[in-house]
Coordinates of C-alpha atoms in Angstrom, one line a residue:
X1014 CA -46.7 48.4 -7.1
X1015 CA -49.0 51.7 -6.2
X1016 CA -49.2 54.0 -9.1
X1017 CA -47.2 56.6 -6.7
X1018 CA -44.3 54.0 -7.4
X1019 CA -44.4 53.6 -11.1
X1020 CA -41.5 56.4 -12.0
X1021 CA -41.6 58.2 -15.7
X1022 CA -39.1 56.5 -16.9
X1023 CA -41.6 53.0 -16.9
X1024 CA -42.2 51.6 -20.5
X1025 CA -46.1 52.5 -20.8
X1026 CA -46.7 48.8 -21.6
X1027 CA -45.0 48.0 -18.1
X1028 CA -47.2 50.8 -16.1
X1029 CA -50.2 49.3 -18.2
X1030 CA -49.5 45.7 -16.9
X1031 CA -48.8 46.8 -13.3
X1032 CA -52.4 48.7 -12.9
X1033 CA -54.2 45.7 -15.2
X1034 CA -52.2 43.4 -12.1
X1035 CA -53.7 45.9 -9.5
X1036 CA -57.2 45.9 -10.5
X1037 CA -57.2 41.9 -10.1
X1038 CA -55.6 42.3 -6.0
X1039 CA -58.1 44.5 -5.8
X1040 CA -61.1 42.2 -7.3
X1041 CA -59.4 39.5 -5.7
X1042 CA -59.0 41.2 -2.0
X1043 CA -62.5 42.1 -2.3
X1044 CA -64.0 38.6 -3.2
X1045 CA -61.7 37.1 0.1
X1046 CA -62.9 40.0 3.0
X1047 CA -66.5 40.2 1.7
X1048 CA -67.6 37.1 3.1
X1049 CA -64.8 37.1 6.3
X1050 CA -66.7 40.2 6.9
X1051 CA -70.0 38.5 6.5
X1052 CA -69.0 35.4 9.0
X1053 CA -67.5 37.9 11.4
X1054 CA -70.9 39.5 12.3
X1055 CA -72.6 36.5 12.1
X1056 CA -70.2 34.8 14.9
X1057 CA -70.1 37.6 17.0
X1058 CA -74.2 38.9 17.0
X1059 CA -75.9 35.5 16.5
X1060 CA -73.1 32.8 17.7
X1061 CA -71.5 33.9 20.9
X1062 CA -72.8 32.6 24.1
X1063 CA -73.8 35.6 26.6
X1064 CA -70.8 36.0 29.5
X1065 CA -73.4 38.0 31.2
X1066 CA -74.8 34.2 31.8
X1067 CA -72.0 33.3 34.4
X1068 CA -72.6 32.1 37.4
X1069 CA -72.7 35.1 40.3
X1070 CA -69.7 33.5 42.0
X1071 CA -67.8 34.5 39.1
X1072 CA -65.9 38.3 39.4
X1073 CA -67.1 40.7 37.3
X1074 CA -65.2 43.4 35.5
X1075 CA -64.5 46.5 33.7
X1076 CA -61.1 45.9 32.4
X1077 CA -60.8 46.5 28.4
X1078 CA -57.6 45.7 27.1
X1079 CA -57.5 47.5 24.3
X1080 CA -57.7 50.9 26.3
X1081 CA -55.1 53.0 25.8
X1082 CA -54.9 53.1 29.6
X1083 CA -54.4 49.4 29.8
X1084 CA -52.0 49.2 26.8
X1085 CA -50.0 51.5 29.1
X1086 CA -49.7 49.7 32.2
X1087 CA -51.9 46.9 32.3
X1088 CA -50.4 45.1 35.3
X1089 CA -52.6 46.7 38.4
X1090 CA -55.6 45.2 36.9
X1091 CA -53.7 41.6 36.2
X1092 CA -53.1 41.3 39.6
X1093 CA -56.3 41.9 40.7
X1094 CA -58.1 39.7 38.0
X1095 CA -55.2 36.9 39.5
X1096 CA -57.0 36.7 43.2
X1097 CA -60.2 35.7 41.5
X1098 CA -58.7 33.1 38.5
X1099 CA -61.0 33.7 36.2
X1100 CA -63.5 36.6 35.5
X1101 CA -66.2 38.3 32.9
X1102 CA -66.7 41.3 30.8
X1103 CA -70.2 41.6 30.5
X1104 CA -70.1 44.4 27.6
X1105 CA -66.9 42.9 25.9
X1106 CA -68.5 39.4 26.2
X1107 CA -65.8 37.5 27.3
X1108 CA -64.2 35.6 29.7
X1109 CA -60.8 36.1 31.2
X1110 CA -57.7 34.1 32.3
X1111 CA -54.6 35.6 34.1
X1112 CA -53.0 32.8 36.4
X1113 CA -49.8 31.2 35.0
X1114 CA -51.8 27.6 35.3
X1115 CA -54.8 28.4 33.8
X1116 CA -53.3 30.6 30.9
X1117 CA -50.7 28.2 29.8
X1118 CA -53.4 25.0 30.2
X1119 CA -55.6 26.6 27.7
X1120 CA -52.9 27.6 25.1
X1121 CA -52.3 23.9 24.9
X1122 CA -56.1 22.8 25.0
X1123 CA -56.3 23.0 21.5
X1124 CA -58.9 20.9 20.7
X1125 CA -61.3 22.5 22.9
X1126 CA -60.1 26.2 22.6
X1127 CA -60.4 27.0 19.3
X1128 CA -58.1 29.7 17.2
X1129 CA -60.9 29.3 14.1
X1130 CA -62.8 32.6 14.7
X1131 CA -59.9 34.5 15.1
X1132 CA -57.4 35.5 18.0
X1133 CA -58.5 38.7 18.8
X1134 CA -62.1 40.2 21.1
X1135 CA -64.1 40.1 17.5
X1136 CA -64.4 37.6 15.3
X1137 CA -62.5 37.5 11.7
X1138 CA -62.4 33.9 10.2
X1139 CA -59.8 34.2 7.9
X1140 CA -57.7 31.7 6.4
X1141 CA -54.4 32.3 8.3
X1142 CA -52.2 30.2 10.4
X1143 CA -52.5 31.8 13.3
X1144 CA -56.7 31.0 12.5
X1145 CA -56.7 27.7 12.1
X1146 CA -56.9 24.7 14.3
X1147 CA -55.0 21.0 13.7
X1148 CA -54.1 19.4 11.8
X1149 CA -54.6 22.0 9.4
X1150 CA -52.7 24.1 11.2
X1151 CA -49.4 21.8 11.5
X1152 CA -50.1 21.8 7.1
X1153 CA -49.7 25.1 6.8
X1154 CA -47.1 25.8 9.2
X1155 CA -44.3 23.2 7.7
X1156 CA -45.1 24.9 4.4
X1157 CA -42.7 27.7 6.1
X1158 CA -41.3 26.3 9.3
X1159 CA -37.9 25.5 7.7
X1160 CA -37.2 29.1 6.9
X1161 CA -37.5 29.6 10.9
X1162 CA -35.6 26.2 12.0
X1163 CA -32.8 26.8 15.1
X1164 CA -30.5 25.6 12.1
X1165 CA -31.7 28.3 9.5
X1166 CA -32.1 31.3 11.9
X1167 CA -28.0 30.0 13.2
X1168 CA -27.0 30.9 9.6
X1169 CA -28.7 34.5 9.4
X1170 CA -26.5 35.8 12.3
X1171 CA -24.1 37.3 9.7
X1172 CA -27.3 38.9 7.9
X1173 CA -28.4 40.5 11.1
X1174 CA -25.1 41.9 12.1
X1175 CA -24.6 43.6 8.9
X1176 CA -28.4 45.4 9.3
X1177 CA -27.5 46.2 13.3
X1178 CA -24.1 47.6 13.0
X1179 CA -25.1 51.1 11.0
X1180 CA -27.9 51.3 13.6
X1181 CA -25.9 50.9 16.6
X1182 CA -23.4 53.4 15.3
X1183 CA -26.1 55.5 14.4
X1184 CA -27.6 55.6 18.3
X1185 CA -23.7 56.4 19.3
X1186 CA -23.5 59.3 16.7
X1187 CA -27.2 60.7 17.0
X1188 CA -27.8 64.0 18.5
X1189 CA -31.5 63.6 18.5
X1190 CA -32.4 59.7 18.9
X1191 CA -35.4 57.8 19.6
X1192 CA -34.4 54.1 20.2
X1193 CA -37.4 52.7 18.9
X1194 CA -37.1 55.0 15.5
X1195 CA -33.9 54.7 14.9
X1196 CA -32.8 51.4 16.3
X1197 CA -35.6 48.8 17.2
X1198 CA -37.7 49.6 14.5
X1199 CA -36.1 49.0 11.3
X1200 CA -33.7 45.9 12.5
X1201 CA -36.8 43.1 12.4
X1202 CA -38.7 44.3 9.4
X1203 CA -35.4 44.5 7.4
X1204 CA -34.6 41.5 8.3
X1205 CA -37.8 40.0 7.7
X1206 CA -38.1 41.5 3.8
X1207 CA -34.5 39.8 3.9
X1208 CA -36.2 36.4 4.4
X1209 CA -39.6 37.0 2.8
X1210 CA -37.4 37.8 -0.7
X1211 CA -39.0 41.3 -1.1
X1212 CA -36.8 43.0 -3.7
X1213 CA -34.4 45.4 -1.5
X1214 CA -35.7 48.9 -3.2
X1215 CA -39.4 48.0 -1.6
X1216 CA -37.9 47.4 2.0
X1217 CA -39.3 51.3 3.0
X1218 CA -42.7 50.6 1.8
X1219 CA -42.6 47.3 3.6
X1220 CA -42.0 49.7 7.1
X1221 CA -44.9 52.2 5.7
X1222 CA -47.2 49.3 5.2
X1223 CA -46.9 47.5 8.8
X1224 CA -47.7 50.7 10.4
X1225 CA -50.9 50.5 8.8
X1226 CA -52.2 46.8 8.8
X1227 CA -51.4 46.8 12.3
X1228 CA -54.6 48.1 13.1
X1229 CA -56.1 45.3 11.6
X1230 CA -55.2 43.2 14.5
X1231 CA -57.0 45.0 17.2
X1232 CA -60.3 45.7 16.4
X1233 CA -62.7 47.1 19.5
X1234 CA -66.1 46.1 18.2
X1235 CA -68.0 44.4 14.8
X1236 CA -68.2 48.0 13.7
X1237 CA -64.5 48.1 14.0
X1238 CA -63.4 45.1 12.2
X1239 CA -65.1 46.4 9.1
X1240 CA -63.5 50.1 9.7
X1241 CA -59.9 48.8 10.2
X1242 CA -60.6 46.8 7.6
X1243 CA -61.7 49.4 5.5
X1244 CA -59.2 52.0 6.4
X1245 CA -56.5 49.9 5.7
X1246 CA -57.6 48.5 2.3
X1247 CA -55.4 50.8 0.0
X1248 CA -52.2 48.7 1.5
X1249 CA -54.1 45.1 1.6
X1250 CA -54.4 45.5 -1.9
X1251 CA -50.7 47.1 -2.8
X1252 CA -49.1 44.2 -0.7
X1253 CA -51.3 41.1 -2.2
X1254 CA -50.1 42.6 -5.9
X1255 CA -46.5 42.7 -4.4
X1256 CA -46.5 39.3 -3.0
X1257 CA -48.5 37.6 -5.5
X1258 CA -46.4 39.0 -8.6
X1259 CA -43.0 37.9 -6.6
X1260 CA -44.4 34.4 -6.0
X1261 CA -45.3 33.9 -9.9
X1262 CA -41.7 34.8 -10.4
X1263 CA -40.2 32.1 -8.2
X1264 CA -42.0 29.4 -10.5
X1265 CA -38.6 30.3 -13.1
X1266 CA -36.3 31.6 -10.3
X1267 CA -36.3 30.0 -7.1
X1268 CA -34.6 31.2 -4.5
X1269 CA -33.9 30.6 -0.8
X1270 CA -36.3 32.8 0.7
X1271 CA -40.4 32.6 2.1
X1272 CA -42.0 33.4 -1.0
X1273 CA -40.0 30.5 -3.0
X1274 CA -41.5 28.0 0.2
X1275 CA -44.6 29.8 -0.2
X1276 CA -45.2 29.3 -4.1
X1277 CA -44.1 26.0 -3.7
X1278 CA -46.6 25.0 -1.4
X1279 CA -49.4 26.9 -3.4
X1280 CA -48.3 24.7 -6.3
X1281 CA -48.3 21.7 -4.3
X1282 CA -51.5 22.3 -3.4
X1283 CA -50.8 22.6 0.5
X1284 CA -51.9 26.0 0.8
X1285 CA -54.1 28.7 -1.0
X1286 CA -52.9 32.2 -3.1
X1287 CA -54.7 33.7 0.6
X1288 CA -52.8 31.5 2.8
X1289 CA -49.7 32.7 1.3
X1290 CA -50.5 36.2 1.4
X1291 CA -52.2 36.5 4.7
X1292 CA -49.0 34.5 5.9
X1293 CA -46.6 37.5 4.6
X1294 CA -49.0 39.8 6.1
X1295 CA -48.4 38.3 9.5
X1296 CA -44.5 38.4 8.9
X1297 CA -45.1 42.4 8.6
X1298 CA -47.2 43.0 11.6
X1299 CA -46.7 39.9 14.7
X1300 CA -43.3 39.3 13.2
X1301 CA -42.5 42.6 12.9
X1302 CA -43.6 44.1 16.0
X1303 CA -43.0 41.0 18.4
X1304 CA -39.0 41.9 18.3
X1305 CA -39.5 46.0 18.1
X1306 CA -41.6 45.4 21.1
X1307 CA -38.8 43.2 22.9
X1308 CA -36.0 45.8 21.9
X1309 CA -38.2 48.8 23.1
X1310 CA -38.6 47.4 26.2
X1311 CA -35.2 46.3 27.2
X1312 CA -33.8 49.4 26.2
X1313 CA -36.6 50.9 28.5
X1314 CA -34.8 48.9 31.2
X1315 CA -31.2 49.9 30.3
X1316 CA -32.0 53.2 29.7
X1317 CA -33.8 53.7 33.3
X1318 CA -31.3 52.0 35.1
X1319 CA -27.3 53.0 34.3
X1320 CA -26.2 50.3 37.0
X1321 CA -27.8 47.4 35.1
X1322 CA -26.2 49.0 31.5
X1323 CA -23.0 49.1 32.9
X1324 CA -23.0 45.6 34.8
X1325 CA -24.7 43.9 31.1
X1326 CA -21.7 45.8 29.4
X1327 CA -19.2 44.4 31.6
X1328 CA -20.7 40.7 31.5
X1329 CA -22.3 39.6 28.1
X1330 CA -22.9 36.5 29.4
X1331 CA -25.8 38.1 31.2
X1332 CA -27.0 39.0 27.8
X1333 CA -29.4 35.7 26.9
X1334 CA -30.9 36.3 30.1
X1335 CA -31.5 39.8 29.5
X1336 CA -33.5 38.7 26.7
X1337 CA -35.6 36.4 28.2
X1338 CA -36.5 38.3 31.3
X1339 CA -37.5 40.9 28.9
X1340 CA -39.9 38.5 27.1
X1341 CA -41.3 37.5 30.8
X1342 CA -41.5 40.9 32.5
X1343 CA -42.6 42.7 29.2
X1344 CA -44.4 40.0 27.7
X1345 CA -44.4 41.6 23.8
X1346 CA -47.6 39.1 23.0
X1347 CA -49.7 40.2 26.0
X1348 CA -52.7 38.4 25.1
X1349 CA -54.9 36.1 22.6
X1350 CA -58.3 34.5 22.3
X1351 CA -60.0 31.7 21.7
X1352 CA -63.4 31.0 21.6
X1353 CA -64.5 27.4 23.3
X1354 CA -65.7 24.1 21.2
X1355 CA -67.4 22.6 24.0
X1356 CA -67.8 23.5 27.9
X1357 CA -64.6 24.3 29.6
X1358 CA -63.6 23.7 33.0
X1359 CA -61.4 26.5 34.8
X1360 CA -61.2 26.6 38.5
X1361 CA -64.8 24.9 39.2
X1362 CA -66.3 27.0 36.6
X1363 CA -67.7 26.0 33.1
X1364 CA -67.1 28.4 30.4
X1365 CA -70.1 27.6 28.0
X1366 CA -69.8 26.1 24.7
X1367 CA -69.6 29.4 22.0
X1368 CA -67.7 31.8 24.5
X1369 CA -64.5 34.1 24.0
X1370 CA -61.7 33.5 25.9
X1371 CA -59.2 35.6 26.8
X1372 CA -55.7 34.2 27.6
X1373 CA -53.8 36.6 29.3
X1374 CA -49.9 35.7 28.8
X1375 CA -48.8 39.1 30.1
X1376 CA -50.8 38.1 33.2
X1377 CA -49.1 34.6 33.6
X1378 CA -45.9 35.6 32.9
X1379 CA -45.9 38.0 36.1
X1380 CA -47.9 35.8 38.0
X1381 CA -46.5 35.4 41.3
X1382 CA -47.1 31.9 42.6
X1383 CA -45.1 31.1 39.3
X1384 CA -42.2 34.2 39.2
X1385 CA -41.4 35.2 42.5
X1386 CA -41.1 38.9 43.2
X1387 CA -42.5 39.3 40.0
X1388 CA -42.8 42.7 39.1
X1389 CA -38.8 43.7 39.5
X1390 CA -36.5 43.1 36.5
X1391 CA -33.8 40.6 37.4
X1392 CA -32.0 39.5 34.1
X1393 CA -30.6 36.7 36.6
X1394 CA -33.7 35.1 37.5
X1395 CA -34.9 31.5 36.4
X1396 CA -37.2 32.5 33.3
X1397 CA -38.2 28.5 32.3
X1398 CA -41.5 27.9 31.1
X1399 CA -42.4 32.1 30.3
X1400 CA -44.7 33.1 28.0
X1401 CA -43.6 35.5 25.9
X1402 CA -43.8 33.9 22.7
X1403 CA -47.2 31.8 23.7
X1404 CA -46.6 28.1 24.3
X1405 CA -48.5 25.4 22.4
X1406 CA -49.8 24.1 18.6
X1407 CA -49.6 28.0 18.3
X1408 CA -46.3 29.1 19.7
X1409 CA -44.8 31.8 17.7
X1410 CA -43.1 30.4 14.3
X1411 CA -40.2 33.3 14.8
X1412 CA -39.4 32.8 18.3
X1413 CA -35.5 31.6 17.2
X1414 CA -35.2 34.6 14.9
X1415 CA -36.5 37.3 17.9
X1416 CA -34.0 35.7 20.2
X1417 CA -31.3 36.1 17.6
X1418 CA -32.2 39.4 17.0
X1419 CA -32.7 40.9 20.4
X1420 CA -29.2 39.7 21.2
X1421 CA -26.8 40.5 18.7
X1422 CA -28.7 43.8 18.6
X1423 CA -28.3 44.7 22.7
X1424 CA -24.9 43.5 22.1
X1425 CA -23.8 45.4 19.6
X1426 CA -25.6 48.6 21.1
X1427 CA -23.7 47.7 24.2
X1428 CA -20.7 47.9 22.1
X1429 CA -20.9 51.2 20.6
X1430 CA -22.6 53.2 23.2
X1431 CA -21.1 53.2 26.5
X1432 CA -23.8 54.3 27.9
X1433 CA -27.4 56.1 27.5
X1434 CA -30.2 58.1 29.5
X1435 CA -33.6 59.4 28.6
X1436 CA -33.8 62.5 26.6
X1437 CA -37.9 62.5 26.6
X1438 CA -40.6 61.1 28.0
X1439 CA -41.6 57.0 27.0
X1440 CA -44.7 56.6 24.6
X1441 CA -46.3 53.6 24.6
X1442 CA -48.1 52.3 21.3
X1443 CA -51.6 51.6 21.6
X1444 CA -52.0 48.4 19.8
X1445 CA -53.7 46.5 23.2
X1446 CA -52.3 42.8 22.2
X1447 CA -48.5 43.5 20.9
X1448 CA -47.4 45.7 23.8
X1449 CA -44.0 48.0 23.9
X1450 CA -42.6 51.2 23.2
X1451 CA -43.7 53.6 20.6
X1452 CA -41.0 55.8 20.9
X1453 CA -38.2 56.3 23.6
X1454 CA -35.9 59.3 23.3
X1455 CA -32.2 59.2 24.5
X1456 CA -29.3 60.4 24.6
X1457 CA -25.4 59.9 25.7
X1458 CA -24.8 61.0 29.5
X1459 CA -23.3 64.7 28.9

């Protein structure tokens, strides 16, 4: 707990114990980075094997991903980066996949491709399951994989109702609404605190905190990982005290919920006190902002097109394949990297041992020899194999729970509002690798 939390009523021996617990997350969190900082630089300055080295008969280009332009509307560029298979950013030093073959081929190349130095353009070798390669990562991932079983996520349907209902009726009611503020925001990160076993009077902060370790996750340059890092630190610290102290206490009082699975498996011995926080992090941010994204951009569609509300209204058995069009058209994951163990063969060309690469599901998922007509929203359309949720050892852990989400939630909005048009303009967020809205103004048809 921050010392803004600790009220005036707290016993002095209470507040005491609370800042004596915050001073060892912070010694702790310091003692973890410092050297994931270190390793970072070194990867990226004396490690990485020079892209500007490709062969000439590989295209060169000047698409960055993490502009804000490219967040926006990314698509233009895919398409052209598609005729050529694979291409190079000299200054970004990296090399880039966008064809549905290639991308979904290299997800699943595992033991060449590897997720070790992190996922993102820079380096951050951190001890997370999303950063580590098999077996280890299979280890760490049934430490928590019951909590997200088809069977599990089946029984949370009741849970996720109660959390959409008020936020349904509040879209119907609302003068002033943004969809993505008042609706598609706070259903997934409630209902991830929910799981995780965060006590319900920290659930606010929980939304506070995401908004800021998301930047951790898209770092531009070295110099960035270190400022996002940095800039964010104040919450890295608050969260590890949060999660650690809650973990101790499931030793006396488990409970069904993450950090009981977590605990467990740090006592076990399966995972580490970092694991386990690092994995709760995650929740926050990818778990987070994976189903916001989803929700922002179907209500996008619906919102832009009255014809295609009113026909979903009408048939909610078109509903499931709303959702999944929306994964493959919006893609909420648009992109990861890996960084290669030994040569890799794409398309005649060798990617050298030591070199980023970027896996472009966004790309893939609107590829056309794979999705006909790809660029036009068709909730009817044959969606098999997309790639919104990755594919492979690393396929996202949550994948049931979005899918659950996303549709009682457009179900229940469909329900309550009869029908809805924009009221402002779309604003999209400007993290480069979780795409969707940021905020999306509407309002009942007058």
């Amino acid at each position: 707990m921050s010392p803004a939390l600790v009220t005036a009523s707290q016993p002095r021996g209470a507040s005491v114990r609370d800042a004596a617990g915050m001073a060892a997350s912070l010694v702790y969190i310091v003692g973890q980075v410092a050297p994931v900082l270190g390793r970072s630089l070194w990867q990226d300055i004396a490690h990485r094997a020079s892209a500007a080295k490709a062969p000439d008969t590989v295209l060169r280009t000047t698409f960055d991903p993490t502009l804000p332009a490219s967040v926006a509307d990314p698509y233009a560029a895919y398409s052209a980066l598609q005729s050529a298979r694979i291409a190079v950013n000299e200054r970004l030093n990296v090399w880039m996949l966008t064809r549905f073959d290639d991308v979904n081929t290299a997800a699943r190349a595992h033991d060449v491709l590897s997720s070790a130095e992190g996922i993102f353009l820079r380096s951050a070798s951190v001890p997370s399951i999303i950063t580590t390669d098999e077996p280890d990562h299979n280890r760490l991932r049934s430490v928590v994989s019951r909590s997200f079983s088809p069977s599990t996520v089946r029984n949370l349907e009741h849970e996720v109702r109660r959390i959409v209902e008020p936020l349904a009726a509040k879209v119907r009611d609302g003068a002033d609404v943004d969809l993505m503020r008042d609706f598609a925001v706070p259903l997934p990160i409630t209902m991830i605190a929910h799981m995780i076993g965060v006590p319900e009077e920290r659930w606010a902060d929980f939304r506070r905190w995401s908004l800021d370790l998301a930047r951790v996750f898209s770092p531009r340059t070295v110099l960035e990982v270190g400022q996002v890092i940095g800039a964010a630190f104040p919450v890295i610290v608050k969260l590890e005290h949060l999660v650690h102290t809650e973990m101790l206490k499931r030793r006396t009082d488990p409970r069904d919920d993450i950090l009981t699975a977590l605990q467990r498996g740090v006592d076990e011995g399966e995972i580490t006190r970092m694991h386990a926080y690092l994995f709760v992090m995650l929740l926050i941010v990818a778990g987070n902002d994976t189903t916001t994204n989803l929700l922002g951009i179907i209500g996008d569609r619906l919102v832009q097109d009255p014809e295609l509300y009113a026909r979903i209204r009408e048939d909610r058995s078109l509903v499931p394949g709303l959702v999944e069009e929306g994964l493959r058209w919006g893609s909420p994951l648009q992109w990861v990297a890996r960084v290669t163990k030994e040569p890799y063969e794409v398309a005649g060309h060798v990617i050298p041992k030591d070199s980023r690469v970027v896996l472009y599901f966004g790309a893939a998922n609107r590829d056309p020899a794979r999705f006909p007509d790809p660029h036009t929203f068709d909730p009817t359309r044959t969606t098999t194999g997309q790639l919104g949720f990755g594919v492979g050892p690393h396929f996202c852990l949550g994948a049931h729970l979005a899918r659950l989400e996303a549709r009682i939630a457009i179900d229940t909005l469909l329900d309550e509002v009869p029908a809805l048009e924009p009221a402002g303009p779309l604003v999209w967020s400007t993290n480069p690798s979780l795409r969707g809205p940021k905020s999306l103004p509407v309002r009942r048809p007058r």
